[in-house]
mmCIF file with all atom_site columns, C-alpha atoms in Angstrom:
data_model
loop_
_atom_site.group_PDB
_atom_site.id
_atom_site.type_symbol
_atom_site.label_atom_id
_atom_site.label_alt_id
_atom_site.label_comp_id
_atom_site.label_asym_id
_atom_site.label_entity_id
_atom_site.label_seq_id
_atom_site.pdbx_PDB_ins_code
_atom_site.Cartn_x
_atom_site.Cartn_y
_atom_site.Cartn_z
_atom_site.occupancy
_atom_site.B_iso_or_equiv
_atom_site.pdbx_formal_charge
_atom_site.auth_seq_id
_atom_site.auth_comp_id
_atom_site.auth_asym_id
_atom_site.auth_atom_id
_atom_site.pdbx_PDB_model_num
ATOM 1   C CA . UNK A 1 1   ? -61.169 32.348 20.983 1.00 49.00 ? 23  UNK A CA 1
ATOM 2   C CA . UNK A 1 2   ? -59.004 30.365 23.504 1.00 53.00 ? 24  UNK A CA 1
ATOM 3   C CA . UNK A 1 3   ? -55.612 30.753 21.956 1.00 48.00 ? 25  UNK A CA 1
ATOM 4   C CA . UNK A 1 4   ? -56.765 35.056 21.788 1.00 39.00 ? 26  UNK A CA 1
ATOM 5   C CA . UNK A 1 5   ? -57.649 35.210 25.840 1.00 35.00 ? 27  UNK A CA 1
ATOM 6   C CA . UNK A 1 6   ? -54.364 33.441 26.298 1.00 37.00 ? 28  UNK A CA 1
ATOM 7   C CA . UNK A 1 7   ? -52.358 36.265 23.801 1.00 30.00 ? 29  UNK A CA 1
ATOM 8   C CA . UNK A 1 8   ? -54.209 38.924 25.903 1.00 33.00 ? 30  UNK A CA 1
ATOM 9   C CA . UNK A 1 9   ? -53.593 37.051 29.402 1.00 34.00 ? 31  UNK A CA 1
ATOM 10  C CA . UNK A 1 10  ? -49.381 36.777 28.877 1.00 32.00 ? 32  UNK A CA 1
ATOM 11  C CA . UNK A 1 11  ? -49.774 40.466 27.271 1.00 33.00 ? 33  UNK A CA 1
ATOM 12  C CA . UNK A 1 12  ? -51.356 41.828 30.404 1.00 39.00 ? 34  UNK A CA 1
ATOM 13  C CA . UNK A 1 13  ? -48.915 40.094 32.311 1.00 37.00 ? 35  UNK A CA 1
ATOM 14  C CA . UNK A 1 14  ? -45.669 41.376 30.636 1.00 36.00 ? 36  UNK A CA 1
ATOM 15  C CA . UNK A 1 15  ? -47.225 44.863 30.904 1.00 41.00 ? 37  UNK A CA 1
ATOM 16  C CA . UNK A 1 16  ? -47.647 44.429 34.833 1.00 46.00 ? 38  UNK A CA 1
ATOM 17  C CA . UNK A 1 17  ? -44.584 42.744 35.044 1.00 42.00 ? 39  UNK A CA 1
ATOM 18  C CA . UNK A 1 18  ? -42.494 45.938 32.960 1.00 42.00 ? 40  UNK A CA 1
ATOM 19  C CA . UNK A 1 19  ? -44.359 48.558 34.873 1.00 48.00 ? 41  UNK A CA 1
ATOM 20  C CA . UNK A 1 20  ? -44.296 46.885 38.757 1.00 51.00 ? 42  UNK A CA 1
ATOM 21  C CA . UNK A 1 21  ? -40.147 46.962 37.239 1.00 49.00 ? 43  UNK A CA 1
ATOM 22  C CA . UNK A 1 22  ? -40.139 50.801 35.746 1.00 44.00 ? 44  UNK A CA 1
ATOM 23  C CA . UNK A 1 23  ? -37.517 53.190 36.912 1.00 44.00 ? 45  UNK A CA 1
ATOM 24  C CA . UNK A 1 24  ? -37.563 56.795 37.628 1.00 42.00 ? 46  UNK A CA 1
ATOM 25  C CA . UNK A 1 25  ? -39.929 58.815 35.337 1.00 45.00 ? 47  UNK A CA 1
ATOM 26  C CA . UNK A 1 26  ? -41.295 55.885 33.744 1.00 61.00 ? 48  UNK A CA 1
ATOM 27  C CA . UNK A 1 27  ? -44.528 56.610 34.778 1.00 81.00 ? 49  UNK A CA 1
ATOM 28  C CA . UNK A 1 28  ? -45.714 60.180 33.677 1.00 91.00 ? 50  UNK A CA 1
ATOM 29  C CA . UNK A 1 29  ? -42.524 61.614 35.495 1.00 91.00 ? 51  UNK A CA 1
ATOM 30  C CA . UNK A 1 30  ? -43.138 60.193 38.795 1.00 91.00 ? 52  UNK A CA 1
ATOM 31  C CA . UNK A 1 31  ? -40.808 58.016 40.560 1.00 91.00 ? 53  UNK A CA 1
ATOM 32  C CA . UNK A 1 32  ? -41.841 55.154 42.163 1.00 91.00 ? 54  UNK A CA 1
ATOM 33  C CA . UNK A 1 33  ? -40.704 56.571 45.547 1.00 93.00 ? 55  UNK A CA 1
ATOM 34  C CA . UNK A 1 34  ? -43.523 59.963 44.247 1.00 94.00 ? 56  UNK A CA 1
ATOM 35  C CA . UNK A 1 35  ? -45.918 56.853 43.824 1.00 92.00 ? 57  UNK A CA 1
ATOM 36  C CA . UNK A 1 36  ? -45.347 55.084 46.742 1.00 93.00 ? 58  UNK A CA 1
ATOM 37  C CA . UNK A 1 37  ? -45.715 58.430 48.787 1.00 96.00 ? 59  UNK A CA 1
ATOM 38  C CA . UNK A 1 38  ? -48.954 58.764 47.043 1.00 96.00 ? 60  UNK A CA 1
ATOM 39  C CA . UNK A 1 39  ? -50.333 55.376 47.332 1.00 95.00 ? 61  UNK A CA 1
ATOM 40  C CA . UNK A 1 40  ? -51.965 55.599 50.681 1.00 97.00 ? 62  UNK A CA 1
ATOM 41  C CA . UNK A 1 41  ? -53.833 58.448 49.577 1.00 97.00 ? 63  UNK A CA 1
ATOM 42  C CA . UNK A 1 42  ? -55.310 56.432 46.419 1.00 96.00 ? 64  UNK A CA 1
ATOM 43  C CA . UNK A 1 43  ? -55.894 53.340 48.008 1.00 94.00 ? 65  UNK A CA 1
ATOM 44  C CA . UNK A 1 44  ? -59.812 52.405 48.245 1.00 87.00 ? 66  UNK A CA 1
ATOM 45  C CA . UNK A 1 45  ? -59.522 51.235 52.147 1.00 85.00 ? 67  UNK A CA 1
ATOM 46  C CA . UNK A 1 46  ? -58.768 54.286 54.491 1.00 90.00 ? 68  UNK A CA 1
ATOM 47  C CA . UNK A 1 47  ? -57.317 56.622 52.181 1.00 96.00 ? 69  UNK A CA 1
ATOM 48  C CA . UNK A 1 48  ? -55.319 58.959 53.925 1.00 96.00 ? 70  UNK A CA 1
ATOM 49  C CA . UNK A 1 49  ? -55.093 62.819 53.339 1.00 97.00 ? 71  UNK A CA 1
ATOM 50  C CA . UNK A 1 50  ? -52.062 63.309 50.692 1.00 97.00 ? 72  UNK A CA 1
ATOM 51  C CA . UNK A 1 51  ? -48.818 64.019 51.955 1.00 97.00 ? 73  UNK A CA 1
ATOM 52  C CA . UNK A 1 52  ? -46.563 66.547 51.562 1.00 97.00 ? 74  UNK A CA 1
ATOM 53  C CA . UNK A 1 53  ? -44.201 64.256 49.909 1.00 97.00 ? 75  UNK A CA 1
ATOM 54  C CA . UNK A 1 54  ? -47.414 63.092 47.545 1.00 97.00 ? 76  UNK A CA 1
ATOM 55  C CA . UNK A 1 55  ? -48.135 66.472 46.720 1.00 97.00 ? 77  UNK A CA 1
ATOM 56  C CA . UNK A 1 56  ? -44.570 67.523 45.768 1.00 96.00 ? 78  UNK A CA 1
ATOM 57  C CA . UNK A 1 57  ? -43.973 64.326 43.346 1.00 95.00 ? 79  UNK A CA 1
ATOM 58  C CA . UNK A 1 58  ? -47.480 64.659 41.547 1.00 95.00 ? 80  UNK A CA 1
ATOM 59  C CA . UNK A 1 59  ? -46.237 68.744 40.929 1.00 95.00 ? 81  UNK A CA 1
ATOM 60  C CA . UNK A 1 60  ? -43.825 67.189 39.443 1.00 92.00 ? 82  UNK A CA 1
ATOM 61  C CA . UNK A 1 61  ? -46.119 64.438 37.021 1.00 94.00 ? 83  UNK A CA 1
ATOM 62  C CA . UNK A 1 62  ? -47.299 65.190 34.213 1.00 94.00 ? 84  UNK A CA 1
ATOM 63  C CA . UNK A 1 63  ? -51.197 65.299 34.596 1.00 94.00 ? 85  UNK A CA 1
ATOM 64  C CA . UNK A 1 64  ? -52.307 64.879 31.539 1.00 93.00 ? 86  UNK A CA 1
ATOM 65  C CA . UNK A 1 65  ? -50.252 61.353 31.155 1.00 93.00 ? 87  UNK A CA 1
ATOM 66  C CA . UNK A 1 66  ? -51.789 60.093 34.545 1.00 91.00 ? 88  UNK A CA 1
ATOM 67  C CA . UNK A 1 67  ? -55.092 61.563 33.485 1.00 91.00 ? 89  UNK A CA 1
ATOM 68  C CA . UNK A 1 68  ? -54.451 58.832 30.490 1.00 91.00 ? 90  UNK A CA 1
ATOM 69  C CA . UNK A 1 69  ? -54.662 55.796 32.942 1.00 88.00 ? 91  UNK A CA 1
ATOM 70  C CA . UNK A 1 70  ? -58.245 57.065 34.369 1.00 88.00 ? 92  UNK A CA 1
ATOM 71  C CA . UNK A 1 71  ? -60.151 54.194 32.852 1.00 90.00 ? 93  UNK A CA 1
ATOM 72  C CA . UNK A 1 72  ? -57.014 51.820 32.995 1.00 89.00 ? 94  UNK A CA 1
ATOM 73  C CA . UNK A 1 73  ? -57.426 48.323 33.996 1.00 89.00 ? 95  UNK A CA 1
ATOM 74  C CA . UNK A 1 74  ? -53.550 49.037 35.528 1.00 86.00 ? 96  UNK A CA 1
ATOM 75  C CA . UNK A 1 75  ? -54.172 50.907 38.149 1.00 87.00 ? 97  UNK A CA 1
ATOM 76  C CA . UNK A 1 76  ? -56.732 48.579 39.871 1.00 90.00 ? 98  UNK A CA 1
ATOM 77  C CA . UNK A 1 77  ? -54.528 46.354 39.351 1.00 88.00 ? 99  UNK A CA 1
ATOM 78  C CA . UNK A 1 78  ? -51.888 48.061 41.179 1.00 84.00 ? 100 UNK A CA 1
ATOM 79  C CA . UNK A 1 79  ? -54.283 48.724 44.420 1.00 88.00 ? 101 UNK A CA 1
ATOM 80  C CA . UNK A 1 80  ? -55.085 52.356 42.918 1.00 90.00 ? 102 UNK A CA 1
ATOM 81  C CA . UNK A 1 81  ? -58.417 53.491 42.943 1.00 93.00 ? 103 UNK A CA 1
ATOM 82  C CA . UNK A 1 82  ? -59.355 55.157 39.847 1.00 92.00 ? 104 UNK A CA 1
ATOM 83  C CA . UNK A 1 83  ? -61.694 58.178 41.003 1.00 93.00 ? 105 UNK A CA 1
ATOM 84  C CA . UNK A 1 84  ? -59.328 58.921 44.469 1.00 95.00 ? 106 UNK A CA 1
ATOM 85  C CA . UNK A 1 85  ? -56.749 58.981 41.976 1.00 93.00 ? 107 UNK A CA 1
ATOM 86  C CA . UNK A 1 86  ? -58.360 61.396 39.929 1.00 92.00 ? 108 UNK A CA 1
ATOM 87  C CA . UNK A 1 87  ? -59.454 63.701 43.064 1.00 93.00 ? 109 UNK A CA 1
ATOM 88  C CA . UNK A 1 88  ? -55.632 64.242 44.163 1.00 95.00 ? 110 UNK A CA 1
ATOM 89  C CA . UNK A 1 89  ? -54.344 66.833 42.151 1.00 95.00 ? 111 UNK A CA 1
ATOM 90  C CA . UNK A 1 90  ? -57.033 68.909 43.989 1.00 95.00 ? 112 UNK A CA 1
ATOM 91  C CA . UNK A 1 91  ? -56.268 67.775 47.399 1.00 96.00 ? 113 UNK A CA 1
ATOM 92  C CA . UNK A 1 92  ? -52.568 69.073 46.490 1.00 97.00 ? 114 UNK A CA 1
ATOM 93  C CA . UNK A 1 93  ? -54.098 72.496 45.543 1.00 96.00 ? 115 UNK A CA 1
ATOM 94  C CA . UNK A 1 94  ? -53.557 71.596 41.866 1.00 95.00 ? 116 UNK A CA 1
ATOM 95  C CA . UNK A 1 95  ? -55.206 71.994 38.642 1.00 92.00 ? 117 UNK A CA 1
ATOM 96  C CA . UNK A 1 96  ? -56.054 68.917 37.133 1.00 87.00 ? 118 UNK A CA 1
ATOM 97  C CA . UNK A 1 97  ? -56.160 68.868 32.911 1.00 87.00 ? 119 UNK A CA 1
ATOM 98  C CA . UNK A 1 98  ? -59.046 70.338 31.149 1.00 87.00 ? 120 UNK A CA 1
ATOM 99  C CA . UNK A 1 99  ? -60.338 67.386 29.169 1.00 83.00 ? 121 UNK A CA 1
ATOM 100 C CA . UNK A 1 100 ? -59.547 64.606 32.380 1.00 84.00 ? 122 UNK A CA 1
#
């Protein structure tokens, strides 16, 4: 059991590690800069009203991808709250995947 929790420990890691370090559209075809302008918005203490910025890089994302991360352990990770993360398409006047 020990030596498992240490495989999935160092894989977690690596993952967080690769994806703080991803590049333009490695992340459903937003950019970090598209993140970072949405991050305020998705952050569980005083989330702000999306900007225009936010709004302009998730028309850009592909929803369905971020939809994927909904029940992620990543994005808590990352500061992201999972359910304000899920409400922004909306707040940018966008339509949000069927089956998310």
């Amino acid at each position: 059991m020990g030596g498992n929790y240490k495989l999935v420990v160092v894989l977690v890691v690596a993952l967080v590690v690769l994806l703080k370090g991803s590049t333009v559209s490695s992340l459903c075809n937003m950019t970090d800069e598209g993140i970072a302008d949405c991050k305020p918005s998705v952050t569980k203490t005083n989330p702000t009203p999306p900007t225009p910025e936010c709004c302009e890089a998730l028309k850009g994302a592909d929803l369905k991808c971020l939809c994927g991360y909904k029940n992620s352990f990543l994005l808590p990770s990352l500061g992201i709250d999972p359910a304000l993360a899920m409400a922004l398409p909306a707040k940018c006047n966008l339509t949000p995947p069927n089956d998310c």
